[in-house]
Short mmCIF file of C-alpha atoms in Angstrom, two decimals:
data_model
loop_
_atom_site.label_atom_id
_atom_site.label_comp_id
_atom_site.label_asym_id
_atom_site.label_seq_id
_atom_site.Cartn_x
_atom_site.Cartn_y
_atom_site.Cartn_z
CA MET A 1 -9.74 -51.93 -36.92
CA ILE A 2 -8.01 -48.61 -37.15
CA ARG A 3 -4.40 -48.17 -36.31
CA ILE A 4 -2.36 -44.99 -35.96
CA LEU A 5 1.28 -45.57 -36.86
CA ALA A 6 3.53 -42.71 -35.83
CA CYS A 7 7.10 -41.75 -34.95
CA GLY A 8 8.38 -41.09 -31.48
CA LYS A 9 6.86 -40.49 -28.10
CA VAL A 10 4.61 -37.46 -27.60
CA ARG A 11 6.55 -35.07 -25.39
CA ASP A 12 3.90 -32.55 -24.30
CA SER A 13 1.68 -33.90 -21.52
CA TRP A 14 -1.33 -31.80 -22.61
CA LEU A 15 -1.05 -33.34 -26.08
CA ARG A 16 -0.81 -36.86 -24.63
CA SER A 17 -4.00 -36.13 -22.65
CA GLY A 18 -5.79 -34.87 -25.76
CA ILE A 19 -4.75 -37.94 -27.74
CA GLU A 20 -5.94 -40.23 -24.93
CA GLU A 21 -9.22 -38.34 -24.74
CA TYR A 22 -9.99 -38.83 -28.45
CA ALA A 23 -8.85 -42.47 -28.33
CA ARG A 24 -11.28 -43.02 -25.45
CA ARG A 25 -14.11 -41.41 -27.46
CA ILE A 26 -13.40 -43.52 -30.57
CA ARG A 27 -13.22 -46.92 -28.86
CA PRO A 28 -16.99 -47.46 -28.38
CA TYR A 29 -17.29 -47.13 -32.19
CA GLU A 30 -14.15 -48.72 -33.52
CA LYS A 31 -11.26 -50.89 -32.42
CA LEU A 32 -8.28 -48.55 -32.24
CA GLU A 33 -4.56 -49.04 -31.74
CA ILE A 34 -1.86 -46.40 -31.53
CA GLU A 35 1.59 -47.72 -32.33
CA GLU A 36 4.80 -45.73 -32.11
CA VAL A 37 8.13 -46.51 -33.69
CA ALA A 38 11.36 -44.92 -32.45
CA ASP A 39 12.23 -41.59 -34.03
CA GLU A 40 15.69 -40.54 -35.15
CA LYS A 41 17.59 -37.55 -33.87
CA ALA A 42 17.45 -34.81 -36.51
CA PRO A 43 19.66 -31.91 -35.37
CA GLU A 44 19.51 -28.66 -37.32
CA THR A 45 23.16 -29.14 -38.25
CA ASN A 46 22.24 -32.20 -40.33
CA SER A 47 23.14 -32.12 -44.00
CA ASP A 48 20.44 -32.84 -46.57
CA ALA A 49 21.90 -36.31 -47.03
CA GLU A 50 21.72 -36.95 -43.27
CA ASN A 51 18.12 -35.74 -43.23
CA ARG A 52 17.28 -38.14 -46.03
CA GLN A 53 18.78 -40.93 -43.93
CA VAL A 54 16.56 -39.91 -40.99
CA ILE A 55 13.48 -40.00 -43.20
CA ALA A 56 14.49 -43.36 -44.68
CA ALA A 57 15.21 -44.95 -41.28
CA GLU A 58 11.91 -43.77 -39.77
CA GLY A 59 10.07 -44.78 -42.94
CA GLU A 60 11.53 -48.27 -42.79
CA ARG A 61 10.45 -48.74 -39.17
CA LEU A 62 6.91 -47.67 -40.05
CA LEU A 63 6.85 -49.93 -43.13
CA LYS A 64 7.86 -52.95 -41.04
CA LYS A 65 4.67 -52.53 -39.01
CA ILE A 66 2.44 -52.54 -42.08
CA ARG A 67 1.09 -55.91 -43.25
CA PRO A 68 0.33 -56.65 -46.90
CA GLN A 69 -3.44 -56.69 -46.30
CA ASP A 70 -3.48 -53.30 -44.52
CA TYR A 71 -5.07 -50.31 -46.19
CA VAL A 72 -2.63 -47.43 -45.74
CA ILE A 73 -3.73 -43.81 -45.46
CA LEU A 74 -0.57 -41.74 -45.35
CA LEU A 75 -0.61 -38.19 -43.99
CA ASP A 76 1.20 -36.25 -46.66
CA LEU A 77 1.36 -32.52 -47.40
CA ALA A 78 1.64 -33.46 -51.09
CA GLY A 79 -1.50 -35.62 -50.92
CA LYS A 80 -5.14 -34.84 -51.57
CA PRO A 81 -7.62 -33.16 -49.26
CA LEU A 82 -10.55 -35.18 -47.95
CA ASP A 83 -13.20 -33.35 -45.98
CA SER A 84 -14.80 -34.77 -42.85
CA VAL A 85 -17.88 -36.22 -44.55
CA GLY A 86 -15.64 -37.54 -47.33
CA LEU A 87 -13.44 -39.33 -44.79
CA ALA A 88 -16.50 -40.88 -43.12
CA GLU A 89 -17.74 -42.19 -46.49
CA TYR A 90 -14.28 -43.38 -47.44
CA LEU A 91 -13.90 -45.40 -44.24
CA ASP A 92 -17.40 -46.79 -44.69
CA ASP A 93 -16.58 -47.84 -48.27
CA LEU A 94 -13.39 -49.58 -47.17
CA LYS A 95 -15.33 -51.63 -44.62
CA THR A 96 -17.95 -52.52 -47.21
CA HIS A 97 -15.16 -53.80 -49.43
CA GLY A 98 -13.79 -55.96 -46.65
CA ARG A 99 -10.75 -53.87 -45.76
CA SER A 100 -10.74 -54.66 -42.08
CA GLN A 101 -7.46 -53.01 -41.12
CA ILE A 102 -6.83 -49.38 -41.89
CA ASP A 103 -3.52 -47.76 -40.94
CA PHE A 104 -3.20 -44.01 -40.65
CA VAL A 105 0.52 -43.43 -41.00
CA ILE A 106 2.14 -40.21 -39.80
CA GLY A 107 5.77 -39.65 -40.68
CA GLY A 108 8.42 -38.05 -38.49
CA SER A 109 9.50 -34.43 -38.11
CA LEU A 110 11.17 -34.33 -41.53
CA GLY A 111 8.39 -35.91 -43.56
CA VAL A 112 7.59 -39.19 -45.26
CA SER A 113 9.95 -41.52 -47.11
CA PRO A 114 9.60 -42.38 -50.82
CA ASP A 115 9.04 -46.04 -49.82
CA LEU A 116 6.11 -45.04 -47.61
CA ILE A 117 4.65 -42.95 -50.41
CA ARG A 118 4.89 -45.98 -52.72
CA ARG A 119 3.15 -48.21 -50.17
CA ALA A 120 0.35 -45.74 -49.43
CA ASP A 121 -3.11 -46.59 -50.74
CA PHE A 122 -4.23 -43.00 -50.16
CA ARG A 123 -2.17 -39.89 -49.43
CA TRP A 124 -4.16 -37.47 -47.34
CA LYS A 125 -3.38 -33.75 -47.10
CA LEU A 126 -5.01 -32.69 -43.87
CA SER A 127 -4.24 -29.02 -44.45
CA ASP A 128 -2.17 -26.70 -46.61
CA ASN A 129 -0.60 -25.68 -43.35
CA THR A 130 2.21 -27.66 -41.84
CA PHE A 131 1.49 -28.87 -38.32
CA PRO A 132 3.90 -30.61 -35.95
CA HIS A 133 3.71 -34.35 -36.62
CA GLN A 134 2.85 -35.05 -33.00
CA LEU A 135 -0.08 -32.63 -33.16
CA CYS A 136 -1.20 -34.42 -36.36
CA ARG A 137 -1.87 -37.50 -34.25
CA LEU A 138 -4.48 -35.52 -32.33
CA LEU A 139 -5.98 -34.06 -35.51
CA VAL A 140 -6.25 -37.44 -37.21
CA LEU A 141 -7.90 -38.97 -34.13
CA GLU A 142 -10.35 -36.07 -33.97
CA GLN A 143 -11.26 -36.65 -37.62
CA ILE A 144 -11.67 -40.39 -37.07
CA TYR A 145 -13.94 -39.69 -34.10
CA ARG A 146 -15.92 -37.24 -36.23
CA ALA A 147 -16.18 -39.89 -38.97
CA CYS A 148 -17.51 -42.42 -36.41
CA ARG A 149 -20.17 -39.94 -35.31
CA ILE A 150 -21.12 -39.12 -38.90
CA GLN A 151 -21.38 -42.85 -39.76
CA SER A 152 -23.65 -43.35 -36.73
CA HIS A 153 -25.78 -40.33 -37.71
CA GLU A 154 -24.99 -38.74 -34.38
CA PRO A 155 -24.59 -35.01 -33.86
CA TYR A 156 -21.16 -33.57 -33.51
CA HIS A 157 -20.34 -30.21 -32.05
CA LYS A 158 -18.01 -27.99 -33.97
CA MET B 1 -0.37 -6.90 -31.94
CA ILE B 2 -2.21 -10.10 -32.60
CA ARG B 3 -5.51 -10.89 -31.01
CA ILE B 4 -7.50 -14.12 -31.04
CA LEU B 5 -11.24 -13.44 -30.80
CA ALA B 6 -13.25 -16.54 -30.04
CA CYS B 7 -16.52 -17.83 -28.58
CA GLY B 8 -16.90 -19.43 -25.20
CA LYS B 9 -14.59 -20.87 -22.61
CA VAL B 10 -12.42 -23.84 -23.51
CA ARG B 11 -13.81 -26.80 -21.61
CA ASP B 12 -11.05 -29.41 -21.92
CA SER B 13 -8.18 -28.78 -19.54
CA TRP B 14 -5.61 -30.40 -21.87
CA LEU B 15 -6.68 -28.02 -24.61
CA ARG B 16 -6.44 -25.02 -22.28
CA SER B 17 -2.88 -26.13 -21.43
CA GLY B 18 -1.98 -26.47 -25.10
CA ILE B 19 -3.37 -23.01 -25.87
CA GLU B 20 -1.43 -21.51 -22.95
CA GLU B 21 1.73 -23.26 -24.10
CA TYR B 22 1.56 -21.78 -27.62
CA ALA B 23 0.61 -18.35 -26.26
CA ARG B 24 3.71 -18.51 -24.03
CA ARG B 25 5.87 -19.42 -27.05
CA ILE B 26 4.47 -16.60 -29.20
CA ARG B 27 4.84 -13.79 -26.66
CA PRO B 28 8.62 -13.25 -27.02
CA TYR B 29 7.96 -12.54 -30.72
CA GLU B 30 4.64 -10.76 -30.75
CA LYS B 31 2.19 -9.05 -28.41
CA LEU B 32 -0.71 -11.47 -28.11
CA GLU B 33 -4.18 -11.26 -26.58
CA ILE B 34 -6.82 -13.95 -26.41
CA GLU B 35 -10.31 -12.59 -25.95
CA GLU B 36 -13.43 -14.69 -25.46
CA VAL B 37 -17.03 -13.63 -25.89
CA ALA B 38 -19.90 -15.59 -24.35
CA ASP B 39 -21.26 -18.41 -26.47
CA GLU B 40 -24.94 -19.23 -26.92
CA LYS B 41 -26.52 -22.54 -26.05
CA ALA B 42 -27.17 -24.46 -29.25
CA PRO B 43 -29.10 -27.64 -28.39
CA GLU B 44 -29.56 -30.25 -31.10
CA THR B 45 -33.32 -29.65 -30.91
CA ASN B 46 -32.85 -26.12 -32.28
CA SER B 47 -34.64 -25.25 -35.49
CA ASP B 48 -32.65 -23.79 -38.39
CA ALA B 49 -34.07 -20.38 -37.50
CA GLU B 50 -32.91 -20.76 -33.90
CA ASN B 51 -29.47 -21.81 -35.09
CA ARG B 52 -29.28 -18.72 -37.29
CA GLN B 53 -30.09 -16.65 -34.21
CA VAL B 54 -27.25 -18.33 -32.30
CA ILE B 55 -24.82 -17.56 -35.12
CA ALA B 56 -26.05 -13.96 -35.35
CA ALA B 57 -25.83 -13.37 -31.58
CA GLU B 58 -22.31 -14.78 -31.32
CA GLY B 59 -21.30 -12.90 -34.46
CA GLU B 60 -22.54 -9.61 -33.04
CA ARG B 61 -20.57 -10.10 -29.82
CA LEU B 62 -17.42 -10.77 -31.80
CA LEU B 63 -18.05 -7.78 -34.09
CA LYS B 64 -18.39 -5.46 -31.11
CA LYS B 65 -14.81 -6.30 -30.11
CA ILE B 66 -13.43 -5.39 -33.52
CA ARG B 67 -12.29 -1.80 -34.06
CA PRO B 68 -12.44 -0.09 -37.46
CA GLN B 69 -8.65 -0.08 -37.83
CA ASP B 70 -8.28 -3.80 -37.09
CA TYR B 71 -7.26 -6.19 -39.82
CA VAL B 72 -9.61 -9.16 -39.55
CA ILE B 73 -8.60 -12.69 -40.54
CA LEU B 74 -11.70 -14.82 -40.20
CA LEU B 75 -11.43 -18.60 -39.89
CA ASP B 76 -13.92 -19.83 -42.44
CA LEU B 77 -14.39 -23.24 -44.07
CA ALA B 78 -15.55 -21.36 -47.19
CA GLY B 79 -12.39 -19.21 -47.24
CA LYS B 80 -9.06 -19.64 -48.99
CA PRO B 81 -6.14 -21.80 -47.89
CA LEU B 82 -2.91 -20.10 -46.87
CA ASP B 83 0.08 -22.30 -46.20
CA SER B 84 2.47 -21.70 -43.31
CA VAL B 85 5.07 -19.74 -45.28
CA GLY B 86 2.24 -17.80 -46.95
CA LEU B 87 0.82 -16.85 -43.55
CA ALA B 88 4.25 -15.67 -42.36
CA GLU B 89 4.65 -13.48 -45.46
CA TYR B 90 1.10 -12.21 -45.15
CA LEU B 91 1.60 -11.13 -41.54
CA ASP B 92 4.91 -9.53 -42.47
CA ASP B 93 3.26 -7.59 -45.31
CA LEU B 94 0.51 -6.33 -43.02
CA LYS B 95 3.10 -4.95 -40.60
CA THR B 96 5.02 -3.33 -43.45
CA HIS B 97 1.79 -1.60 -44.46
CA GLY B 98 1.24 -0.29 -40.95
CA ARG B 99 -1.56 -2.65 -39.91
CA SER B 100 -0.61 -2.88 -36.27
CA GLN B 101 -3.58 -4.84 -35.00
CA ILE B 102 -4.51 -8.17 -36.51
CA ASP B 103 -7.54 -10.07 -35.23
CA PHE B 104 -7.90 -13.79 -35.88
CA VAL B 105 -11.60 -14.37 -35.42
CA ILE B 106 -12.98 -17.86 -34.75
CA GLY B 107 -16.76 -18.29 -34.82
CA GLY B 108 -18.81 -20.52 -32.53
CA SER B 109 -19.86 -24.14 -32.86
CA LEU B 110 -22.35 -23.40 -35.65
CA GLY B 111 -20.14 -21.24 -37.82
CA VAL B 112 -19.66 -17.59 -38.73
CA SER B 113 -22.32 -14.93 -39.24
CA PRO B 114 -22.88 -13.12 -42.57
CA ASP B 115 -21.96 -9.84 -40.81
CA LEU B 116 -18.61 -11.27 -39.74
CA ILE B 117 -17.98 -12.50 -43.28
CA ARG B 118 -18.67 -8.97 -44.57
CA ARG B 119 -16.29 -7.44 -42.02
CA ALA B 120 -13.48 -9.91 -42.69
CA ASP B 121 -10.43 -8.63 -44.57
CA PHE B 122 -9.32 -12.20 -45.26
CA ARG B 123 -11.24 -15.46 -44.89
CA TRP B 124 -8.87 -18.29 -44.09
CA LYS B 125 -9.68 -21.95 -44.67
CA LEU B 126 -7.33 -23.78 -42.34
CA SER B 127 -8.34 -27.19 -43.66
CA ASP B 128 -10.96 -28.92 -45.78
CA ASN B 129 -11.71 -30.83 -42.61
CA THR B 130 -13.98 -29.41 -39.96
CA PHE B 131 -12.36 -29.16 -36.54
CA PRO B 132 -14.05 -28.20 -33.27
CA HIS B 133 -13.92 -24.42 -32.96
CA GLN B 134 -12.14 -24.68 -29.62
CA LEU B 135 -9.43 -26.86 -31.16
CA CYS B 136 -9.09 -24.23 -33.93
CA ARG B 137 -7.80 -21.82 -31.32
CA LEU B 138 -4.86 -24.14 -30.72
CA LEU B 139 -4.26 -24.65 -34.45
CA VAL B 140 -4.31 -20.93 -35.18
CA LEU B 141 -1.88 -20.23 -32.34
CA GLU B 142 0.43 -22.98 -33.58
CA GLN B 143 0.40 -21.41 -37.05
CA ILE B 144 1.08 -17.94 -35.63
CA TYR B 145 4.00 -19.32 -33.63
CA ARG B 146 5.27 -21.05 -36.77
CA ALA B 147 4.94 -17.76 -38.68
CA CYS B 148 6.96 -15.96 -35.96
CA ARG B 149 9.73 -18.54 -36.27
CA ILE B 150 9.71 -18.34 -40.06
CA GLN B 151 9.88 -14.51 -39.94
CA SER B 152 12.85 -14.74 -37.54
CA HIS B 153 14.58 -17.31 -39.78
CA GLU B 154 14.58 -19.75 -36.90
CA PRO B 155 14.18 -23.50 -37.31
CA TYR B 156 10.89 -25.09 -36.52
CA HIS B 157 10.38 -28.76 -35.87
CA LYS B 158 7.59 -30.52 -37.69
#
């Protein structure tokens, strides 16, 4: 079972539709849950210390959702890249080794907390470019769908 | 002026909305055009030779739109990464050096032609992960918008 753990509601309706579309495509291949925790307000006037509090509070909410047996893939700009075939093989390997619950965790608008980084089993850098965290949900789902197709030896249009 | 040169019409309506949304956000900062050339049918039953013909035909249509004075940034999985601040500085530099027209060129579903690669002034690897070429349009626009905000010293939510 794959779970997406993320912060806050997706505001843009087109993005919600895209996320739903990829979730719908994944479900014939894989049990999928998308779980949201509340996000914190992070006004531009925040001090660095206040921003750290935002990151810590959001991180704690995400951590509470993670069970000890979960395998945690954390989206992290400071992580390692993993190409699409690599991700497919990685997910396949995890299943082979009996890891039945995989959490893809996406931090809030200010990034990921040190506690989340410590809990992560793998830190995945999706791109050198920063993308909005809500758009990352779509990108991660697209990559999971692509991995499902690769695992099933089915064609996938680029 | 920034131009997006891409193959084929965007099929998903949510993706069209997302692309329009980012185009709308960019336009107060930068003149923007999105130009599409026709894509070729590329059935799974195609031979490698037929696929090369598809890539060549789409590549030629894109090349015809490019003028000699254009600066061409080609989206290419075999290119180099450029992070968001790097892209902002790069675009700024190009303007300083009088390059007034920048084309972001996105190939079709099978990739980019050797002729396009030869014409490219910079080959940009957006991610180690493969994304659908139509979704790349959204990602490139998001990065251009982000670059505009960075250049204007305006905050940008992640």
